[in-house]
Amino acid sequence: MFSLLWRLPPNRLAGLSLVVGLAVAQALEGLGVAGVGLKWPNDILLKTEAGFAKLAGILIELASDRRGTQAVIGIGLNLMAPSADLPQAALGLAEAGVSAERHEVLAAILGELAGTLDTFAGGGFKALKAAWQAHHAWQDQPVRIIEDGRELLAGRCLGVDDDGALLLETAAGIERVFAGDVSLRPA
């Protein structure tokens, strides 16, 4: 849908994709979308009778120079359901009952991002953790962590910590999972 350049405070990287997802979820709720959920670390889901379907995704690229750290925040949002055969269910805003024009959707997301990123800059992810947890789609559900097609961990999803790391209760205890080339899937 769009990309946004944001200059980060030097110590505020942890949890950035989570707070961007939260802002998108809250903007969609403001437009009347019910059943919005968040999937760690960067997906916005919509609850359906068959489970969750992907509605949007976040991609963040970081760069540093003499002026500090910059994030290019990319937000992809399905306006219509994709017609391609995808590995996971996907829906668009049309199927979610949103009748707003694209520019209204963009304005709603930018408005939420402004406030959410200000809160994040001042208090880090910890300041927004409770709101993120309230939208967490797989809280207390059995999940698997996959990397390159192989299972790394399996357990019960406990949410996230103050830094945005995923907490997974396994037979060996509570494991912290950090964003990277891993994928969260239902068990």
PDB file of C-alpha atoms in Angstrom:
ATOM      1  CA  MET A   1       0.000   0.000   0.000  1.00  0.00           C
ATOM      2  CA  PHE A   2       2.737   2.452   0.963  1.00  0.00           C
ATOM      3  CA  SER A   3       6.136   2.979   2.571  1.00  0.00           C
ATOM      4  CA  LEU A   4       6.977   5.471   5.289  1.00  0.00           C
ATOM      5  CA  LEU A   5      10.401   6.793   6.293  1.00  0.00           C
ATOM      6  CA  TRP A   6      10.785   7.162  10.060  1.00  0.00           C
ATOM      7  CA  ARG A   7      13.899   8.276  11.897  1.00  0.00           C
ATOM      8  CA  LEU A   8      14.273   6.168  15.032  1.00  0.00           C
ATOM      9  CA  PRO A   9      15.600   7.177  18.395  1.00  0.00           C
ATOM     10  CA  PRO A  10      18.892   5.256  18.742  1.00  0.00           C
ATOM     11  CA  ASN A  11      17.651   2.801  21.368  1.00  0.00           C
ATOM     12  CA  ARG A  12      14.172   2.078  19.937  1.00  0.00           C
ATOM     13  CA  LEU A  13      14.427  -0.814  17.479  1.00  0.00           C
ATOM     14  CA  ALA A  14      12.992  -3.699  19.513  1.00  0.00           C
ATOM     15  CA  GLY A  15       9.332  -4.313  18.723  1.00  0.00           C
ATOM     16  CA  LEU A  16       9.018  -1.810  15.860  1.00  0.00           C
ATOM     17  CA  SER A  17       7.211  -4.201  13.483  1.00  0.00           C
ATOM     18  CA  LEU A  18       4.813  -5.104  16.299  1.00  0.00           C
ATOM     19  CA  VAL A  19       3.817  -1.501  16.998  1.00  0.00           C
ATOM     20  CA  VAL A  20       3.357  -0.783  13.291  1.00  0.00           C
ATOM     21  CA  GLY A  21       1.054  -3.818  13.082  1.00  0.00           C
ATOM     22  CA  LEU A  22      -0.831  -2.557  16.124  1.00  0.00           C
ATOM     23  CA  ALA A  23      -1.343   0.853  14.499  1.00  0.00           C
ATOM     24  CA  VAL A  24      -2.693  -0.786  11.322  1.00  0.00           C
ATOM     25  CA  ALA A  25      -5.016  -3.020  13.358  1.00  0.00           C
ATOM     26  CA  GLN A  26      -6.362  -0.062  15.338  1.00  0.00           C
ATOM     27  CA  ALA A  27      -6.870   1.979  12.165  1.00  0.00           C
ATOM     28  CA  LEU A  28      -8.824  -0.882  10.577  1.00  0.00           C
ATOM     29  CA  GLU A  29     -10.954  -1.219  13.693  1.00  0.00           C
ATOM     30  CA  GLY A  30     -11.641   2.516  13.457  1.00  0.00           C
ATOM     31  CA  LEU A  31     -12.928   1.891   9.929  1.00  0.00           C
ATOM     32  CA  GLY A  32     -15.336  -0.735  11.249  1.00  0.00           C
ATOM     33  CA  VAL A  33     -13.374  -3.953  10.719  1.00  0.00           C
ATOM     34  CA  ALA A  34     -14.240  -6.517  13.398  1.00  0.00           C
ATOM     35  CA  GLY A  35     -12.086  -9.515  14.287  1.00  0.00           C
ATOM     36  CA  VAL A  36      -8.655  -7.981  13.590  1.00  0.00           C
ATOM     37  CA  GLY A  37      -5.786 -10.002  15.037  1.00  0.00           C
ATOM     38  CA  LEU A  38      -2.015  -9.721  15.074  1.00  0.00           C
ATOM     39  CA  LYS A  39       0.463 -12.489  14.283  1.00  0.00           C
ATOM     40  CA  TRP A  40       4.010 -12.075  15.516  1.00  0.00           C
ATOM     41  CA  PRO A  41       6.089 -10.459  14.116  1.00  0.00           C
ATOM     42  CA  ASN A  42       4.497  -8.713  11.138  1.00  0.00           C
ATOM     43  CA  ASP A  43       1.052  -9.876   9.978  1.00  0.00           C
ATOM     44  CA  ILE A  44      -2.426  -8.443  10.420  1.00  0.00           C
ATOM     45  CA  LEU A  45      -5.106 -11.131  10.351  1.00  0.00           C
ATOM     46  CA  LEU A  46      -8.873 -11.225  10.114  1.00  0.00           C
ATOM     47  CA  LYS A  47     -10.857 -13.784  12.092  1.00  0.00           C
ATOM     48  CA  THR A  48     -13.217 -15.844   9.925  1.00  0.00           C
ATOM     49  CA  GLU A  49     -15.385 -18.883  10.570  1.00  0.00           C
ATOM     50  CA  ALA A  50     -12.563 -21.056   9.194  1.00  0.00           C
ATOM     51  CA  GLY A  51      -9.834 -19.451  11.330  1.00  0.00           C
ATOM     52  CA  PHE A  52      -7.618 -16.494  10.508  1.00  0.00           C
ATOM     53  CA  ALA A  53      -6.877 -15.063   7.064  1.00  0.00           C
ATOM     54  CA  LYS A  54      -4.058 -12.642   6.262  1.00  0.00           C
ATOM     55  CA  LEU A  55      -5.217  -9.097   5.587  1.00  0.00           C
ATOM     56  CA  ALA A  56      -1.944  -7.139   5.685  1.00  0.00           C
ATOM     57  CA  GLY A  57       1.762  -7.432   6.316  1.00  0.00           C
ATOM     58  CA  ILE A  58       4.609  -5.241   7.522  1.00  0.00           C
ATOM     59  CA  LEU A  59       8.159  -5.134   6.153  1.00  0.00           C
ATOM     60  CA  ILE A  60      10.784  -2.889   7.714  1.00  0.00           C
ATOM     61  CA  GLU A  61      14.180  -2.087   6.240  1.00  0.00           C
ATOM     62  CA  LEU A  62      16.760  -0.326   8.419  1.00  0.00           C
ATOM     63  CA  ALA A  63      19.661   1.892   7.422  1.00  0.00           C
ATOM     64  CA  SER A  64      22.137   3.926   9.456  1.00  0.00           C
ATOM     65  CA  ASP A  65      24.255   6.902   8.550  1.00  0.00           C
ATOM     66  CA  ARG A  66      25.707   9.968  10.288  1.00  0.00           C
ATOM     67  CA  ARG A  67      22.171  11.224  11.000  1.00  0.00           C
ATOM     68  CA  GLY A  68      21.204   8.064  12.902  1.00  0.00           C
ATOM     69  CA  THR A  69      18.955   5.120  12.113  1.00  0.00           C
ATOM     70  CA  GLN A  70      16.157   5.292   9.583  1.00  0.00           C
ATOM     71  CA  ALA A  71      13.402   2.756   9.069  1.00  0.00           C
ATOM     72  CA  VAL A  72      11.523   2.346   5.824  1.00  0.00           C
ATOM     73  CA  ILE A  73       8.211   0.918   6.987  1.00  0.00           C
ATOM     74  CA  GLY A  74       6.381  -0.906   4.221  1.00  0.00           C
ATOM     75  CA  ILE A  75       2.726  -1.785   4.698  1.00  0.00           C
ATOM     76  CA  GLY A  76       0.994  -4.113   2.280  1.00  0.00           C
ATOM     77  CA  LEU A  77      -2.784  -4.274   2.646  1.00  0.00           C
ATOM     78  CA  ASN A  78      -5.160  -6.397   0.585  1.00  0.00           C
ATOM     79  CA  LEU A  79      -8.002  -4.262  -0.735  1.00  0.00           C
ATOM     80  CA  MET A  80      -9.490  -7.304  -2.468  1.00  0.00           C
ATOM     81  CA  ALA A  81      -8.895 -10.986  -1.787  1.00  0.00           C
ATOM     82  CA  PRO A  82      -5.901 -12.284  -3.764  1.00  0.00           C
ATOM     83  CA  SER A  83      -6.897 -14.579  -6.618  1.00  0.00           C
ATOM     84  CA  ALA A  84      -3.686 -16.630  -6.485  1.00  0.00           C
ATOM     85  CA  ASP A  85      -3.453 -19.950  -4.663  1.00  0.00           C
ATOM     86  CA  LEU A  86      -1.561 -19.030  -1.486  1.00  0.00           C
ATOM     87  CA  PRO A  87      -0.119 -21.191   1.306  1.00  0.00           C
ATOM     88  CA  GLN A  88      -2.346 -19.423   3.836  1.00  0.00           C
ATOM     89  CA  ALA A  89      -5.827 -17.950   3.593  1.00  0.00           C
ATOM     90  CA  ALA A  90      -5.957 -14.273   2.617  1.00  0.00           C
ATOM     91  CA  LEU A  91      -8.785 -11.740   2.458  1.00  0.00           C
ATOM     92  CA  GLY A  92      -9.189  -8.117   1.460  1.00  0.00           C
ATOM     93  CA  LEU A  93     -10.860  -5.124   3.032  1.00  0.00           C
ATOM     94  CA  ALA A  94     -13.851  -5.665   0.737  1.00  0.00           C
ATOM     95  CA  GLU A  95     -14.511  -9.052   2.394  1.00  0.00           C
ATOM     96  CA  ALA A  96     -14.069  -7.410   5.819  1.00  0.00           C
ATOM     97  CA  GLY A  97     -16.965  -5.076   5.021  1.00  0.00           C
ATOM     98  CA  VAL A  98     -14.943  -1.865   4.620  1.00  0.00           C
ATOM     99  CA  SER A  99     -16.496   0.556   2.181  1.00  0.00           C
ATOM    100  CA  ALA A 100     -13.945   3.352   2.705  1.00  0.00           C
ATOM    101  CA  GLU A 101     -12.008   4.678  -0.278  1.00  0.00           C
ATOM    102  CA  ARG A 102      -8.273   3.943  -0.497  1.00  0.00           C
ATOM    103  CA  HIS A 103      -7.312   7.475   0.514  1.00  0.00           C
ATOM    104  CA  GLU A 104      -9.528   7.195   3.624  1.00  0.00           C
ATOM    105  CA  VAL A 105      -7.836   3.922   4.560  1.00  0.00           C
ATOM    106  CA  LEU A 106      -4.419   5.519   4.051  1.00  0.00           C
ATOM    107  CA  ALA A 107      -5.379   8.552   6.176  1.00  0.00           C
ATOM    108  CA  ALA A 108      -6.673   6.313   8.982  1.00  0.00           C
ATOM    109  CA  ILE A 109      -3.462   4.248   9.015  1.00  0.00           C
ATOM    110  CA  LEU A 110      -1.190   7.310   8.898  1.00  0.00           C
ATOM    111  CA  GLY A 111      -3.138   8.916  11.744  1.00  0.00           C
ATOM    112  CA  GLU A 112      -2.760   5.823  13.936  1.00  0.00           C
ATOM    113  CA  LEU A 113       0.908   5.446  12.987  1.00  0.00           C
ATOM    114  CA  ALA A 114       1.692   9.014  14.060  1.00  0.00           C
ATOM    115  CA  GLY A 115       0.375   8.502  17.577  1.00  0.00           C
ATOM    116  CA  THR A 116       1.661   4.946  17.956  1.00  0.00           C
ATOM    117  CA  LEU A 117       5.181   5.787  16.772  1.00  0.00           C
ATOM    118  CA  ASP A 118       5.269   8.802  19.141  1.00  0.00           C
ATOM    119  CA  THR A 119       4.321   6.520  22.050  1.00  0.00           C
ATOM    120  CA  PHE A 120       6.926   3.973  20.916  1.00  0.00           C
ATOM    121  CA  ALA A 121       9.635   6.652  20.636  1.00  0.00           C
ATOM    122  CA  GLY A 122       8.935   7.771  24.195  1.00  0.00           C
ATOM    123  CA  GLY A 123       8.401   4.461  25.981  1.00  0.00           C
ATOM    124  CA  GLY A 124       9.530   1.659  23.686  1.00  0.00           C
ATOM    125  CA  PHE A 125       7.489  -1.438  22.992  1.00  0.00           C
ATOM    126  CA  LYS A 126       6.724  -1.849  26.693  1.00  0.00           C
ATOM    127  CA  ALA A 127       4.388   1.174  26.483  1.00  0.00           C
ATOM    128  CA  LEU A 128       2.283  -0.608  23.814  1.00  0.00           C
ATOM    129  CA  LYS A 129       2.672  -4.236  24.873  1.00  0.00           C
ATOM    130  CA  ALA A 130      -0.750  -4.558  26.526  1.00  0.00           C
ATOM    131  CA  ALA A 131      -2.534  -3.208  23.438  1.00  0.00           C
ATOM    132  CA  TRP A 132      -0.563  -5.612  21.210  1.00  0.00           C
ATOM    133  CA  GLN A 133      -1.358  -8.550  23.492  1.00  0.00           C
ATOM    134  CA  ALA A 134      -5.072  -7.669  23.357  1.00  0.00           C
ATOM    135  CA  HIS A 135      -4.936  -8.231  19.566  1.00  0.00           C
ATOM    136  CA  HIS A 136      -2.653 -11.300  19.639  1.00  0.00           C
ATOM    137  CA  ALA A 137      -4.322 -13.950  17.467  1.00  0.00           C
ATOM    138  CA  TRP A 138      -2.525 -16.984  18.893  1.00  0.00           C
ATOM    139  CA  GLN A 139      -2.333 -16.157  22.589  1.00  0.00           C
ATOM    140  CA  ASP A 140      -2.175 -19.387  24.629  1.00  0.00           C
ATOM    141  CA  GLN A 141      -2.468 -21.503  21.453  1.00  0.00           C
ATOM    142  CA  PRO A 142      -0.147 -24.359  20.416  1.00  0.00           C
ATOM    143  CA  VAL A 143       2.263 -23.107  17.726  1.00  0.00           C
ATOM    144  CA  ARG A 144       5.375 -24.107  15.821  1.00  0.00           C
ATOM    145  CA  ILE A 145       8.383 -21.987  14.878  1.00  0.00           C
ATOM    146  CA  ILE A 146       9.552 -22.878  11.369  1.00  0.00           C
ATOM    147  CA  GLU A 147      12.799 -21.926   9.626  1.00  0.00           C
ATOM    148  CA  ASP A 148      13.530 -22.971   6.035  1.00  0.00           C
ATOM    149  CA  GLY A 149      10.752 -25.572   6.169  1.00  0.00           C
ATOM    150  CA  ARG A 150      11.916 -27.294   9.362  1.00  0.00           C
ATOM    151  CA  GLU A 151      10.457 -27.008  12.833  1.00  0.00           C
ATOM    152  CA  LEU A 152      12.756 -25.288  15.345  1.00  0.00           C
ATOM    153  CA  LEU A 153      10.431 -25.156  18.339  1.00  0.00           C
ATOM    154  CA  ALA A 154       6.910 -26.120  19.307  1.00  0.00           C
ATOM    155  CA  GLY A 155       4.895 -25.121  22.328  1.00  0.00           C
ATOM    156  CA  ARG A 156       2.223 -22.849  23.727  1.00  0.00           C
ATOM    157  CA  CYS A 157       2.378 -19.214  22.656  1.00  0.00           C
ATOM    158  CA  LEU A 158       2.528 -16.942  25.711  1.00  0.00           C
ATOM    159  CA  GLY A 159       2.614 -13.645  23.827  1.00  0.00           C
ATOM    160  CA  VAL A 160       5.567 -11.280  23.846  1.00  0.00           C
ATOM    161  CA  ASP A 161       7.947  -9.749  26.357  1.00  0.00           C
ATOM    162  CA  ASP A 162       8.737  -6.055  26.872  1.00  0.00           C
ATOM    163  CA  ASP A 163      11.185  -6.128  23.934  1.00  0.00           C
ATOM    164  CA  GLY A 164       8.735  -7.772  21.521  1.00  0.00           C
ATOM    165  CA  ALA A 165      10.365 -11.215  21.593  1.00  0.00           C
ATOM    166  CA  LEU A 166       7.881 -14.061  21.243  1.00  0.00           C
ATOM    167  CA  LEU A 167       7.521 -16.188  24.385  1.00  0.00           C
ATOM    168  CA  LEU A 168       7.000 -19.876  23.782  1.00  0.00           C
ATOM    169  CA  GLU A 169       6.362 -22.384  26.574  1.00  0.00           C
ATOM    170  CA  THR A 170       8.121 -25.624  25.613  1.00  0.00           C
ATOM    171  CA  ALA A 171       8.961 -28.851  27.413  1.00  0.00           C
ATOM    172  CA  ALA A 172      12.365 -27.293  28.184  1.00  0.00           C
ATOM    173  CA  GLY A 173      10.854 -24.116  29.678  1.00  0.00           C
ATOM    174  CA  ILE A 174      10.055 -20.680  28.301  1.00  0.00           C
ATOM    175  CA  GLU A 175      11.968 -19.816  25.129  1.00  0.00           C
ATOM    176  CA  ARG A 176      12.385 -16.308  23.717  1.00  0.00           C
ATOM    177  CA  VAL A 177      12.144 -16.137  19.926  1.00  0.00           C
ATOM    178  CA  PHE A 178      13.463 -13.089  18.090  1.00  0.00           C
ATOM    179  CA  ALA A 179      12.404 -11.857  14.666  1.00  0.00           C
ATOM    180  CA  GLY A 180      14.474 -13.148  11.820  1.00  0.00           C
ATOM    181  CA  ASP A 181      14.020 -15.838   9.225  1.00  0.00           C
ATOM    182  CA  VAL A 182      11.481 -17.735  11.304  1.00  0.00           C
ATOM    183  CA  SER A 183       7.780 -18.240  10.756  1.00  0.00           C
ATOM    184  CA  LEU A 184       5.049 -18.760  13.357  1.00  0.00           C
ATOM    185  CA  ARG A 185       2.457 -21.407  12.443  1.00  0.00           C
ATOM    186  CA  PRO A 186      -0.396 -23.062  14.314  1.00  0.00           C
ATOM    187  CA  ALA A 187       0.445 -26.514  15.674  1.00  0.00           C
TER     188      ALA A 187
END
